[in-house]
């Protein structure tokens, strides 16, 4: 196994091993997309906040791999404990990682912001599940005005942002919609506490 680990890398090996164990136990790994998120926000770990590049790489990896609210909270608390209160680009990074988790699980292809509009493009798989009443159920999780269309076989939701809406507010609204979308297209089993 050592040679195999060297060839695929430790991280990929442990991920493959976990998937094999879960498959053996009958636990299906959640199908998801890798949604492209482009919200025009500065979202990174500034050098004056985390100077060591190895620590930065490890933190980016932890942020990307966080798969629960608890994991996200742990990362946030760890950042504050180790580096102090974080600046806006880190706040944005954590918020985008949070909403990307829901976008991926809800089978979303793209989330973009242009001007005062947010556009969410669903995958064909999500489109099939969300068409009709389900998309409106998902939209009930946001107060933003929405337009729904089908373009190239994909459901596209455009959310209009009021001019004076703060970034944190529209990020919350967008996340709420993505969480609502997740419940209609790919409901997740409740995680049992040990």
Short mmCIF file of N, CA and C in Angstrom, two decimals:
data_model
loop_
_atom_site.label_atom_id
_atom_site.label_comp_id
_atom_site.label_asym_id
_atom_site.label_seq_id
_atom_site.Cartn_x
_atom_site.Cartn_y
_atom_site.Cartn_z
N UNK A 1 0.82 -1.21 0.00
CA UNK A 1 0.00 0.00 0.00
C UNK A 1 0.85 1.25 0.00
N UNK A 2 2.06 1.17 0.52
CA UNK A 2 2.92 2.34 0.61
C UNK A 2 3.17 2.96 -0.75
N UNK A 3 3.48 2.12 -1.76
CA UNK A 3 3.72 2.62 -3.12
C UNK A 3 2.49 3.27 -3.70
N UNK A 4 1.31 2.69 -3.40
CA UNK A 4 0.06 3.26 -3.88
C UNK A 4 -0.19 4.62 -3.25
N UNK A 5 0.06 4.73 -1.94
CA UNK A 5 -0.10 6.01 -1.24
C UNK A 5 0.80 7.06 -1.89
N UNK A 6 2.05 6.69 -2.18
CA UNK A 6 2.98 7.62 -2.82
C UNK A 6 2.46 8.07 -4.18
N UNK A 7 1.84 7.16 -4.92
CA UNK A 7 1.41 7.50 -6.28
C UNK A 7 0.17 8.39 -6.30
N UNK A 8 -0.74 8.23 -5.35
CA UNK A 8 -1.96 9.06 -5.37
C UNK A 8 -1.93 10.20 -4.36
N UNK A 9 -1.00 10.17 -3.43
CA UNK A 9 -0.95 11.20 -2.40
C UNK A 9 -1.77 10.77 -1.20
N UNK A 10 -1.32 11.18 -0.04
CA UNK A 10 -1.95 10.76 1.20
C UNK A 10 -3.41 11.20 1.31
N UNK A 11 -3.69 12.47 0.95
CA UNK A 11 -5.05 13.00 1.09
C UNK A 11 -6.04 12.22 0.24
N UNK A 12 -5.69 12.00 -1.03
CA UNK A 12 -6.57 11.26 -1.92
C UNK A 12 -6.71 9.82 -1.44
N UNK A 13 -5.62 9.22 -0.96
CA UNK A 13 -5.67 7.85 -0.45
C UNK A 13 -6.64 7.75 0.72
N UNK A 14 -6.54 8.67 1.68
CA UNK A 14 -7.44 8.60 2.84
C UNK A 14 -8.89 8.83 2.43
N UNK A 15 -9.11 9.72 1.44
CA UNK A 15 -10.46 9.95 0.94
C UNK A 15 -11.01 8.68 0.28
N UNK A 16 -10.18 8.03 -0.54
CA UNK A 16 -10.59 6.79 -1.21
C UNK A 16 -10.87 5.69 -0.18
N UNK A 17 -10.03 5.61 0.83
CA UNK A 17 -10.20 4.62 1.88
C UNK A 17 -11.52 4.85 2.63
N UNK A 18 -11.80 6.11 2.97
CA UNK A 18 -13.04 6.45 3.67
C UNK A 18 -14.25 6.09 2.82
N UNK A 19 -14.19 6.39 1.52
CA UNK A 19 -15.30 6.06 0.63
C UNK A 19 -15.50 4.54 0.56
N UNK A 20 -14.41 3.79 0.52
CA UNK A 20 -14.50 2.32 0.47
C UNK A 20 -15.12 1.78 1.76
N UNK A 21 -14.70 2.33 2.90
CA UNK A 21 -15.25 1.91 4.20
C UNK A 21 -16.74 2.23 4.25
N UNK A 22 -17.12 3.45 3.84
CA UNK A 22 -18.52 3.84 3.84
C UNK A 22 -19.36 2.95 2.92
N UNK A 23 -18.82 2.61 1.75
CA UNK A 23 -19.53 1.75 0.80
C UNK A 23 -19.76 0.38 1.43
N UNK A 24 -18.74 -0.13 2.09
CA UNK A 24 -18.82 -1.44 2.76
C UNK A 24 -19.89 -1.42 3.86
N UNK A 25 -19.98 -0.30 4.56
CA UNK A 25 -20.98 -0.16 5.63
C UNK A 25 -22.36 0.20 5.10
N UNK A 26 -22.46 0.41 3.79
CA UNK A 26 -23.75 0.76 3.21
C UNK A 26 -24.08 2.24 3.33
N UNK A 27 -23.09 3.06 3.62
CA UNK A 27 -23.31 4.50 3.73
C UNK A 27 -22.96 5.12 2.39
N UNK A 28 -23.96 5.73 1.74
CA UNK A 28 -23.69 6.34 0.45
C UNK A 28 -23.03 7.70 0.67
N UNK A 29 -21.98 7.97 -0.10
CA UNK A 29 -21.39 9.30 0.00
C UNK A 29 -22.30 10.25 -0.78
N UNK A 30 -22.45 11.44 -0.26
CA UNK A 30 -23.35 12.41 -0.86
C UNK A 30 -22.86 12.78 -2.26
N UNK A 31 -23.76 12.62 -3.22
CA UNK A 31 -23.43 13.07 -4.57
C UNK A 31 -23.45 14.58 -4.55
N UNK A 32 -22.50 15.18 -5.26
CA UNK A 32 -22.49 16.64 -5.31
C UNK A 32 -21.77 17.13 -6.53
N UNK A 33 -21.99 18.39 -6.82
CA UNK A 33 -21.28 19.05 -7.91
C UNK A 33 -20.09 19.79 -7.31
N UNK A 34 -19.34 20.46 -8.14
CA UNK A 34 -18.27 21.35 -7.67
C UNK A 34 -18.64 22.72 -8.22
N UNK A 35 -19.56 23.37 -7.53
CA UNK A 35 -20.12 24.64 -8.01
C UNK A 35 -19.05 25.71 -8.14
N UNK A 36 -19.13 26.43 -9.24
CA UNK A 36 -18.24 27.57 -9.46
C UNK A 36 -18.91 28.79 -8.81
N UNK A 37 -18.19 29.42 -7.88
CA UNK A 37 -18.73 30.57 -7.16
C UNK A 37 -17.93 31.80 -7.53
N UNK A 38 -18.61 32.81 -8.09
CA UNK A 38 -17.94 34.07 -8.44
C UNK A 38 -18.83 35.22 -8.01
N UNK A 39 -18.54 35.72 -6.81
CA UNK A 39 -19.38 36.77 -6.24
C UNK A 39 -18.69 38.13 -6.22
N UNK A 40 -17.51 38.21 -6.81
CA UNK A 40 -16.80 39.49 -6.88
C UNK A 40 -16.35 40.00 -5.53
N UNK A 41 -16.11 39.10 -4.59
CA UNK A 41 -15.67 39.49 -3.25
C UNK A 41 -14.22 39.07 -3.04
N UNK A 42 -13.48 39.86 -2.29
CA UNK A 42 -12.13 39.44 -1.89
C UNK A 42 -12.30 38.38 -0.82
N UNK A 43 -11.81 37.19 -1.10
CA UNK A 43 -11.98 36.06 -0.18
C UNK A 43 -10.68 35.27 -0.14
N UNK A 44 -9.86 35.55 0.87
CA UNK A 44 -8.56 34.89 0.98
C UNK A 44 -8.01 35.08 2.39
N UNK A 45 -6.88 34.43 2.66
CA UNK A 45 -6.17 34.58 3.94
C UNK A 45 -5.01 35.55 3.69
N UNK A 46 -5.13 36.82 4.13
CA UNK A 46 -4.06 37.79 3.88
C UNK A 46 -2.77 37.40 4.60
N UNK A 47 -1.65 37.76 3.98
CA UNK A 47 -0.33 37.45 4.55
C UNK A 47 -0.13 38.14 5.89
N UNK A 48 -0.72 39.32 6.08
CA UNK A 48 -0.57 39.99 7.37
C UNK A 48 -1.45 39.36 8.46
N UNK A 49 -2.31 38.41 8.07
CA UNK A 49 -3.11 37.67 9.04
C UNK A 49 -2.50 36.30 9.31
N UNK A 50 -2.18 35.55 8.25
CA UNK A 50 -1.50 34.25 8.35
C UNK A 50 -0.25 34.36 7.47
N UNK A 51 0.91 34.50 8.11
CA UNK A 51 2.15 34.73 7.35
C UNK A 51 2.75 33.45 6.78
N UNK A 52 2.69 32.36 7.53
CA UNK A 52 3.34 31.10 7.13
C UNK A 52 2.55 30.44 5.99
N UNK A 53 3.21 30.22 4.85
CA UNK A 53 2.52 29.66 3.69
C UNK A 53 2.04 28.23 3.92
N UNK A 54 2.78 27.45 4.72
CA UNK A 54 2.32 26.08 5.01
C UNK A 54 1.04 26.11 5.84
N UNK A 55 0.99 27.01 6.83
CA UNK A 55 -0.23 27.13 7.63
C UNK A 55 -1.40 27.57 6.74
N UNK A 56 -1.12 28.49 5.82
CA UNK A 56 -2.15 28.96 4.90
C UNK A 56 -2.72 27.82 4.07
N UNK A 57 -1.83 27.01 3.51
CA UNK A 57 -2.27 25.88 2.68
C UNK A 57 -3.13 24.93 3.51
N UNK A 58 -2.69 24.64 4.73
CA UNK A 58 -3.45 23.75 5.61
C UNK A 58 -4.82 24.34 5.93
N UNK A 59 -4.87 25.65 6.19
CA UNK A 59 -6.15 26.30 6.50
C UNK A 59 -7.08 26.30 5.30
N UNK A 60 -6.55 26.63 4.11
CA UNK A 60 -7.39 26.57 2.91
C UNK A 60 -7.97 25.17 2.72
N UNK A 61 -7.16 24.17 2.96
CA UNK A 61 -7.60 22.78 2.82
C UNK A 61 -8.71 22.47 3.83
N UNK A 62 -8.51 22.88 5.08
CA UNK A 62 -9.54 22.65 6.11
C UNK A 62 -10.84 23.36 5.76
N UNK A 63 -10.72 24.59 5.27
CA UNK A 63 -11.91 25.36 4.91
C UNK A 63 -12.64 24.66 3.76
N UNK A 64 -11.91 24.21 2.75
CA UNK A 64 -12.50 23.54 1.59
C UNK A 64 -13.18 22.23 2.00
N UNK A 65 -12.59 21.51 2.95
CA UNK A 65 -13.09 20.19 3.32
C UNK A 65 -14.16 20.20 4.42
N UNK A 66 -14.41 21.36 5.02
CA UNK A 66 -15.42 21.42 6.09
C UNK A 66 -16.76 20.94 5.53
N UNK A 67 -17.36 19.96 6.21
CA UNK A 67 -18.59 19.37 5.68
C UNK A 67 -19.76 19.45 6.66
N UNK A 68 -19.63 20.33 7.65
CA UNK A 68 -20.72 20.51 8.61
C UNK A 68 -20.60 21.89 9.26
N UNK A 69 -21.70 22.33 9.86
CA UNK A 69 -21.65 23.61 10.58
C UNK A 69 -20.63 23.54 11.71
N UNK A 70 -20.55 22.36 12.36
CA UNK A 70 -19.61 22.20 13.47
C UNK A 70 -18.17 22.36 13.00
N UNK A 71 -17.84 21.76 11.86
CA UNK A 71 -16.48 21.87 11.31
C UNK A 71 -16.16 23.32 10.96
N UNK A 72 -17.14 24.04 10.40
CA UNK A 72 -16.94 25.44 10.05
C UNK A 72 -16.74 26.30 11.29
N UNK A 73 -17.53 26.04 12.33
CA UNK A 73 -17.39 26.79 13.58
C UNK A 73 -16.03 26.53 14.21
N UNK A 74 -15.58 25.28 14.16
CA UNK A 74 -14.27 24.92 14.71
C UNK A 74 -13.15 25.68 13.99
N UNK A 75 -13.25 25.78 12.67
CA UNK A 75 -12.24 26.52 11.89
C UNK A 75 -12.26 27.99 12.28
N UNK A 76 -13.44 28.57 12.36
CA UNK A 76 -13.57 29.98 12.71
C UNK A 76 -12.97 30.26 14.09
N UNK A 77 -13.29 29.41 15.06
CA UNK A 77 -12.76 29.58 16.42
C UNK A 77 -11.25 29.37 16.44
N UNK A 78 -10.77 28.41 15.66
CA UNK A 78 -9.33 28.14 15.57
C UNK A 78 -8.59 29.35 15.00
N UNK A 79 -9.14 29.96 13.96
CA UNK A 79 -8.53 31.15 13.37
C UNK A 79 -8.41 32.27 14.40
N UNK A 80 -9.49 32.50 15.15
CA UNK A 80 -9.48 33.56 16.16
C UNK A 80 -8.48 33.24 17.27
N UNK A 81 -8.47 31.97 17.73
CA UNK A 81 -7.53 31.56 18.78
C UNK A 81 -6.08 31.74 18.35
N UNK A 82 -5.77 31.36 17.12
CA UNK A 82 -4.38 31.37 16.65
C UNK A 82 -3.91 32.71 16.11
N UNK A 83 -4.82 33.45 15.44
CA UNK A 83 -4.38 34.65 14.72
C UNK A 83 -5.13 35.92 15.12
N UNK A 84 -6.11 35.81 16.02
CA UNK A 84 -6.89 36.98 16.41
C UNK A 84 -8.10 37.17 15.50
N UNK A 85 -8.84 38.26 15.74
CA UNK A 85 -10.02 38.53 14.92
C UNK A 85 -9.61 38.63 13.46
N UNK A 86 -10.44 38.08 12.58
CA UNK A 86 -10.03 38.07 11.18
C UNK A 86 -10.61 39.24 10.40
N UNK A 87 -9.87 39.65 9.36
CA UNK A 87 -10.30 40.76 8.51
C UNK A 87 -11.39 40.33 7.53
N UNK A 88 -11.98 41.30 6.83
CA UNK A 88 -13.09 41.06 5.91
C UNK A 88 -12.82 39.98 4.86
N UNK A 89 -11.63 39.95 4.22
CA UNK A 89 -11.42 38.89 3.22
C UNK A 89 -11.56 37.47 3.80
N UNK A 90 -11.22 37.29 5.08
CA UNK A 90 -11.36 35.98 5.72
C UNK A 90 -12.84 35.71 6.02
N UNK A 91 -13.55 36.74 6.48
CA UNK A 91 -15.00 36.61 6.70
C UNK A 91 -15.67 36.18 5.40
N UNK A 92 -15.30 36.84 4.29
CA UNK A 92 -15.86 36.49 2.98
C UNK A 92 -15.51 35.06 2.58
N UNK A 93 -14.26 34.67 2.80
CA UNK A 93 -13.80 33.32 2.46
C UNK A 93 -14.64 32.27 3.19
N UNK A 94 -14.86 32.47 4.48
CA UNK A 94 -15.64 31.51 5.28
C UNK A 94 -17.10 31.48 4.83
N UNK A 95 -17.66 32.66 4.52
CA UNK A 95 -19.06 32.73 4.08
C UNK A 95 -19.24 32.03 2.72
N UNK A 96 -18.28 32.24 1.82
CA UNK A 96 -18.36 31.62 0.50
C UNK A 96 -18.18 30.10 0.61
N UNK A 97 -17.27 29.66 1.46
CA UNK A 97 -17.08 28.22 1.67
C UNK A 97 -18.36 27.60 2.23
N UNK A 98 -19.03 28.33 3.13
CA UNK A 98 -20.28 27.85 3.73
C UNK A 98 -21.35 27.69 2.66
N UNK A 99 -21.54 28.72 1.85
CA UNK A 99 -22.59 28.62 0.84
C UNK A 99 -22.22 27.64 -0.27
N UNK A 100 -20.94 27.48 -0.56
CA UNK A 100 -20.50 26.51 -1.57
C UNK A 100 -20.84 25.08 -1.13
N UNK A 101 -20.74 24.83 0.17
CA UNK A 101 -21.08 23.50 0.67
C UNK A 101 -22.53 23.15 0.29
N UNK A 102 -23.44 24.11 0.47
CA UNK A 102 -24.84 23.87 0.13
C UNK A 102 -25.05 23.83 -1.39
N UNK A 103 -24.35 24.71 -2.12
CA UNK A 103 -24.47 24.72 -3.58
C UNK A 103 -24.02 23.37 -4.16
N UNK A 104 -22.91 22.84 -3.66
CA UNK A 104 -22.41 21.55 -4.15
C UNK A 104 -23.41 20.43 -3.90
N UNK A 105 -23.95 20.38 -2.69
CA UNK A 105 -24.90 19.32 -2.33
C UNK A 105 -26.23 19.48 -3.05
N UNK A 106 -26.59 20.72 -3.41
CA UNK A 106 -27.85 20.98 -4.12
C UNK A 106 -27.68 20.87 -5.64
N UNK A 107 -26.52 20.36 -6.06
CA UNK A 107 -26.25 20.11 -7.48
C UNK A 107 -26.31 21.38 -8.32
N UNK A 108 -25.73 22.45 -7.79
CA UNK A 108 -25.67 23.73 -8.51
C UNK A 108 -24.39 23.77 -9.33
N UNK A 109 -24.47 24.29 -10.55
CA UNK A 109 -23.27 24.43 -11.39
C UNK A 109 -22.54 25.74 -11.16
N UNK A 110 -23.28 26.85 -11.11
CA UNK A 110 -22.65 28.18 -10.99
C UNK A 110 -23.46 29.08 -10.08
N UNK A 111 -22.75 29.93 -9.33
CA UNK A 111 -23.37 31.03 -8.58
C UNK A 111 -22.53 32.25 -8.90
N UNK A 112 -23.15 33.25 -9.52
CA UNK A 112 -22.40 34.45 -9.89
C UNK A 112 -23.14 35.71 -9.48
N UNK A 113 -22.36 36.78 -9.31
CA UNK A 113 -22.94 38.09 -9.02
C UNK A 113 -22.44 39.05 -10.08
N UNK A 114 -23.39 39.75 -10.69
CA UNK A 114 -23.05 40.80 -11.65
C UNK A 114 -23.96 41.98 -11.34
N UNK A 115 -23.36 43.10 -10.96
CA UNK A 115 -24.16 44.26 -10.59
C UNK A 115 -25.04 43.94 -9.39
N UNK A 116 -26.33 44.18 -9.56
CA UNK A 116 -27.28 43.95 -8.46
C UNK A 116 -28.04 42.64 -8.65
N UNK A 117 -27.42 41.68 -9.33
CA UNK A 117 -28.09 40.39 -9.58
C UNK A 117 -27.20 39.22 -9.20
N UNK A 118 -27.81 38.26 -8.53
CA UNK A 118 -27.17 36.97 -8.25
C UNK A 118 -27.81 35.96 -9.19
N UNK A 119 -27.00 35.14 -9.83
CA UNK A 119 -27.52 34.12 -10.73
C UNK A 119 -27.07 32.75 -10.25
N UNK A 120 -28.03 31.86 -10.10
CA UNK A 120 -27.77 30.49 -9.67
C UNK A 120 -28.21 29.56 -10.81
N UNK A 121 -27.25 28.82 -11.37
CA UNK A 121 -27.54 27.89 -12.47
C UNK A 121 -27.47 26.47 -11.92
N UNK A 122 -28.58 25.76 -12.02
CA UNK A 122 -28.64 24.39 -11.52
C UNK A 122 -28.13 23.41 -12.57
N UNK A 123 -27.64 22.27 -12.10
CA UNK A 123 -27.24 21.19 -13.00
C UNK A 123 -28.51 20.59 -13.61
N UNK A 124 -28.39 19.83 -14.70
CA UNK A 124 -29.57 19.16 -15.25
C UNK A 124 -30.25 18.25 -14.22
N UNK A 125 -29.45 17.60 -13.38
CA UNK A 125 -29.99 16.70 -12.34
C UNK A 125 -30.86 17.50 -11.35
N UNK A 126 -30.36 18.65 -10.90
CA UNK A 126 -31.12 19.49 -9.97
C UNK A 126 -32.33 20.08 -10.67
N UNK A 127 -32.17 20.46 -11.93
CA UNK A 127 -33.28 21.03 -12.71
C UNK A 127 -34.45 20.06 -12.75
N UNK A 128 -34.16 18.78 -13.00
CA UNK A 128 -35.21 17.76 -13.08
C UNK A 128 -35.99 17.66 -11.77
N UNK A 129 -35.30 17.83 -10.65
CA UNK A 129 -35.97 17.70 -9.34
C UNK A 129 -36.65 18.99 -8.90
N UNK A 130 -36.13 20.15 -9.36
CA UNK A 130 -36.60 21.43 -8.82
C UNK A 130 -37.66 22.11 -9.68
N UNK A 131 -37.85 21.65 -10.92
CA UNK A 131 -38.81 22.31 -11.80
C UNK A 131 -40.19 22.33 -11.19
N UNK A 132 -40.91 23.44 -11.43
CA UNK A 132 -42.27 23.56 -10.94
C UNK A 132 -42.31 24.02 -9.50
N UNK A 133 -43.20 23.43 -8.73
CA UNK A 133 -43.43 23.86 -7.35
C UNK A 133 -42.18 23.81 -6.46
N UNK A 134 -41.31 22.77 -6.57
CA UNK A 134 -40.16 22.71 -5.67
C UNK A 134 -39.26 23.95 -5.70
N UNK A 135 -39.04 24.56 -6.87
CA UNK A 135 -38.16 25.73 -6.92
C UNK A 135 -38.78 26.89 -6.14
N UNK A 136 -40.11 27.00 -6.18
CA UNK A 136 -40.77 28.08 -5.44
C UNK A 136 -40.75 27.82 -3.94
N UNK A 137 -40.78 26.55 -3.58
CA UNK A 137 -40.62 26.19 -2.16
C UNK A 137 -39.22 26.60 -1.69
N UNK A 138 -38.20 26.33 -2.51
CA UNK A 138 -36.82 26.71 -2.17
C UNK A 138 -36.70 28.23 -2.08
N UNK A 139 -37.38 28.94 -2.98
CA UNK A 139 -37.30 30.41 -2.99
C UNK A 139 -37.99 31.04 -1.79
N UNK A 140 -38.85 30.29 -1.11
CA UNK A 140 -39.52 30.84 0.07
C UNK A 140 -38.52 31.10 1.20
N UNK A 141 -37.30 30.55 1.07
CA UNK A 141 -36.25 30.74 2.08
C UNK A 141 -35.54 32.09 1.93
N UNK A 142 -35.87 32.86 0.89
CA UNK A 142 -35.25 34.16 0.70
C UNK A 142 -36.31 35.23 0.50
N UNK A 143 -36.00 36.46 0.88
CA UNK A 143 -36.92 37.58 0.67
C UNK A 143 -36.57 38.32 -0.62
N UNK A 144 -35.50 37.91 -1.31
CA UNK A 144 -35.09 38.57 -2.55
C UNK A 144 -36.08 38.25 -3.67
N UNK A 145 -36.30 39.24 -4.53
CA UNK A 145 -37.15 39.01 -5.71
C UNK A 145 -36.41 38.08 -6.66
N UNK A 146 -37.15 37.14 -7.24
CA UNK A 146 -36.51 36.13 -8.08
C UNK A 146 -37.18 36.01 -9.44
N UNK A 147 -36.37 35.67 -10.43
CA UNK A 147 -36.85 35.29 -11.75
C UNK A 147 -36.34 33.88 -12.00
N UNK A 148 -37.20 33.05 -12.56
CA UNK A 148 -36.83 31.66 -12.83
C UNK A 148 -36.99 31.41 -14.33
N UNK A 149 -35.98 30.81 -14.94
CA UNK A 149 -36.03 30.49 -16.36
C UNK A 149 -35.29 29.18 -16.60
N UNK A 150 -35.52 28.59 -17.77
CA UNK A 150 -34.73 27.41 -18.16
C UNK A 150 -33.90 27.83 -19.38
N UNK A 151 -32.59 27.68 -19.24
CA UNK A 151 -31.67 28.02 -20.32
C UNK A 151 -30.80 26.80 -20.59
N UNK A 152 -30.78 26.36 -21.83
CA UNK A 152 -29.98 25.18 -22.22
C UNK A 152 -30.27 23.98 -21.32
N UNK A 153 -31.53 23.78 -20.98
CA UNK A 153 -31.92 22.63 -20.17
C UNK A 153 -31.58 22.74 -18.69
N UNK A 154 -31.16 23.94 -18.27
CA UNK A 154 -30.80 24.14 -16.86
C UNK A 154 -31.64 25.25 -16.26
N UNK A 155 -32.17 24.98 -15.08
CA UNK A 155 -32.94 25.98 -14.36
C UNK A 155 -31.99 27.09 -13.92
N UNK A 156 -32.36 28.33 -14.19
CA UNK A 156 -31.55 29.48 -13.81
C UNK A 156 -32.41 30.39 -12.94
N UNK A 157 -31.91 30.69 -11.76
CA UNK A 157 -32.61 31.57 -10.82
C UNK A 157 -31.81 32.85 -10.70
N UNK A 158 -32.48 33.97 -10.97
CA UNK A 158 -31.83 35.28 -10.84
C UNK A 158 -32.47 35.99 -9.66
N UNK A 159 -31.65 36.36 -8.69
CA UNK A 159 -32.11 37.05 -7.49
C UNK A 159 -31.69 38.52 -7.58
N UNK A 160 -32.66 39.43 -7.42
CA UNK A 160 -32.38 40.86 -7.51
C UNK A 160 -31.98 41.39 -6.14
N UNK A 161 -30.87 42.14 -6.10
CA UNK A 161 -30.38 42.72 -4.84
C UNK A 161 -30.77 44.19 -4.76
N UNK A 162 -31.41 44.60 -3.65
CA UNK A 162 -31.65 46.03 -3.45
C UNK A 162 -30.31 46.76 -3.38
N UNK A 163 -30.27 48.00 -3.89
CA UNK A 163 -29.01 48.75 -3.97
C UNK A 163 -28.30 48.92 -2.63
N UNK A 164 -29.05 49.11 -1.57
CA UNK A 164 -28.45 49.40 -0.27
C UNK A 164 -28.20 48.16 0.59
N UNK A 165 -28.42 46.97 0.05
CA UNK A 165 -28.26 45.75 0.84
C UNK A 165 -26.79 45.47 1.12
N UNK A 166 -26.49 45.22 2.39
CA UNK A 166 -25.11 44.92 2.81
C UNK A 166 -24.71 43.52 2.32
N UNK A 167 -23.41 43.36 2.09
CA UNK A 167 -22.87 42.08 1.60
C UNK A 167 -23.28 40.92 2.50
N UNK A 168 -23.11 41.09 3.82
CA UNK A 168 -23.44 40.00 4.75
C UNK A 168 -24.90 39.59 4.62
N UNK A 169 -25.78 40.57 4.37
CA UNK A 169 -27.21 40.28 4.26
C UNK A 169 -27.51 39.48 3.00
N UNK A 170 -26.95 39.91 1.84
CA UNK A 170 -27.26 39.14 0.63
C UNK A 170 -26.59 37.77 0.63
N UNK A 171 -25.41 37.66 1.29
CA UNK A 171 -24.79 36.33 1.43
C UNK A 171 -25.70 35.41 2.24
N UNK A 172 -26.30 35.94 3.32
CA UNK A 172 -27.24 35.15 4.13
C UNK A 172 -28.47 34.75 3.31
N UNK A 173 -29.00 35.69 2.52
CA UNK A 173 -30.16 35.41 1.68
C UNK A 173 -29.84 34.32 0.65
N UNK A 174 -28.68 34.44 0.02
CA UNK A 174 -28.25 33.46 -0.98
C UNK A 174 -28.07 32.09 -0.33
N UNK A 175 -27.43 32.07 0.83
CA UNK A 175 -27.23 30.80 1.55
C UNK A 175 -28.57 30.18 1.92
N UNK A 176 -29.51 31.01 2.39
CA UNK A 176 -30.85 30.51 2.73
C UNK A 176 -31.53 29.86 1.54
N UNK A 177 -31.42 30.51 0.37
CA UNK A 177 -32.00 29.92 -0.84
C UNK A 177 -31.33 28.58 -1.17
N UNK A 178 -30.00 28.54 -1.10
CA UNK A 178 -29.28 27.29 -1.42
C UNK A 178 -29.65 26.18 -0.44
N UNK A 179 -29.84 26.53 0.84
CA UNK A 179 -30.27 25.52 1.82
C UNK A 179 -31.68 25.03 1.48
N UNK A 180 -32.55 25.95 1.10
CA UNK A 180 -33.90 25.57 0.69
C UNK A 180 -33.88 24.69 -0.55
N UNK A 181 -33.01 25.03 -1.49
CA UNK A 181 -32.86 24.24 -2.71
C UNK A 181 -32.39 22.82 -2.38
N UNK A 182 -31.45 22.73 -1.46
CA UNK A 182 -30.93 21.43 -1.04
C UNK A 182 -32.06 20.54 -0.51
N UNK A 183 -32.97 21.10 0.27
CA UNK A 183 -34.05 20.29 0.85
C UNK A 183 -35.00 19.76 -0.22
N UNK A 184 -35.11 20.46 -1.36
CA UNK A 184 -36.03 19.96 -2.39
C UNK A 184 -35.36 19.08 -3.43
N UNK A 185 -34.06 19.26 -3.70
CA UNK A 185 -33.43 18.45 -4.75
C UNK A 185 -32.62 17.27 -4.23
N UNK A 186 -32.06 17.40 -3.04
CA UNK A 186 -31.15 16.35 -2.54
C UNK A 186 -31.19 16.33 -1.02
N UNK A 187 -32.35 15.98 -0.42
CA UNK A 187 -32.45 16.02 1.05
C UNK A 187 -31.36 15.16 1.70
N UNK A 188 -30.76 15.72 2.73
CA UNK A 188 -29.66 15.04 3.41
C UNK A 188 -30.18 14.29 4.63
N UNK A 189 -29.66 13.08 4.87
CA UNK A 189 -30.06 12.36 6.08
C UNK A 189 -29.56 13.12 7.31
N UNK A 190 -30.32 13.05 8.36
CA UNK A 190 -29.90 13.70 9.61
C UNK A 190 -28.66 13.00 10.13
N UNK A 191 -27.66 13.79 10.53
CA UNK A 191 -26.45 13.19 11.12
C UNK A 191 -26.76 12.88 12.57
N UNK A 192 -26.46 11.65 12.95
CA UNK A 192 -26.72 11.24 14.33
C UNK A 192 -25.56 11.64 15.21
N UNK A 193 -25.88 12.18 16.38
CA UNK A 193 -24.83 12.53 17.34
C UNK A 193 -24.39 11.27 18.06
N UNK A 194 -23.10 11.17 18.29
CA UNK A 194 -22.56 9.97 18.95
C UNK A 194 -22.80 10.02 20.43
#
